[in-house]
């Protein structure tokens, strides 16, 4: 086997191994057999809600297992084709086989990411919050840049984006915002973006044109449906109303329609001002709170399984997941996975998929990358 062929075989095998590890392969096969048996049970649809959950799990698991088996078989066929060409001294056959392996390696990389989106809530819509860190206008401008970046990323995927909550900065930018991203696997992809994001640039707000470092945090959690029951004690809630401060609309700043809910045991705060009705904003905020509490439970379960816990931390030095450098050079570097882009303009316009794919893979392998984050 030629070197380029062997390299692609190793890429394919690495992708398949990652998916098998993520699925817990033997358990996944047993579970798929169980689900197939339940689908054959004529009493399944006596409980429509449970039946839909069974069918949803079966589809996801069947797709992931089927992808691994299909790619494995196609790789074996391509390897056999190359070996046959080598044995016969036919360079045309060898070239075709090597091209097939290269195309299959590309497909395996893409299908791997899809297979990794088989978590409990990965298929759901997502709430994405952006909060400016300390630093006034600089950080608030950076927070607005992040809001635009995630909106553009969502649009690239054909997702719909609603602005649920918005607090503008004093001079420019935003203090915070909450986006509702609607689309298949929106949470599965976006969940890897939670953390602190750092910007290094020559400030447009500094008359001396000095270099500034700004921080903003991103927090992502899944939208949950009625099938997921989250109990909340009303006595644990502090509910405030205030006037909306959105980017526009006739109802903005005219009535106390916006609602903020604080869950006092955890300190979680959610807010909604997207609707004219205080009642509807309250319902939206309660759904957001349930989603945040559910995401917290998911994170704790994942942490217990991996033996580590990454809590939400102060927005500042030492806690960032990604660094965006615009001056004195152009680079975006993920400090968890080591993925680098030398085109910040493209990244800030929503080109986030390579960062998300690497972060999803890292969640399975548990491997950390030592990255020097020089300015």
PDB file of C-alpha atoms in Angstrom, residues 19 67 70-71 106-116:
ATOM      1  CA  UNK A  19     -17.363   6.730  16.958  1.00  0.00           C
ATOM      2  CA  UNK A  67     -22.522   4.576   9.096  1.00  0.00           C
ATOM      3  CA  UNK A  70     -20.920   1.003   5.749  1.00  0.00           C
ATOM      4  CA  UNK A  71     -17.626   2.906   5.898  1.00  0.00           C
ATOM      5  CA  UNK A 106     -13.195  12.868   3.841  1.00  0.00           C
ATOM      6  CA  UNK A 107     -16.605  11.291   4.280  1.00  0.00           C
ATOM      7  CA  UNK A 108     -15.545   9.521   7.476  1.00  0.00           C
ATOM      8  CA  UNK A 109     -14.436  12.841   8.974  1.00  0.00           C
ATOM      9  CA  UNK A 110     -17.837  14.385   8.240  1.00  0.00           C
ATOM     10  CA  UNK A 111     -19.918  11.371   9.258  1.00  0.00           C
ATOM     11  CA  UNK A 112     -17.912  11.091  12.470  1.00  0.00           C
ATOM     12  CA  UNK A 113     -19.199  14.482  13.567  1.00  0.00           C
ATOM     13  CA  UNK A 114     -22.795  13.497  12.763  1.00  0.00           C
ATOM     14  CA  UNK A 115     -22.396  10.273  14.743  1.00  0.00           C
ATOM     15  CA  UNK A 116     -21.021  12.201  17.723  1.00  0.00           C
TER      16      UNK A 116
END
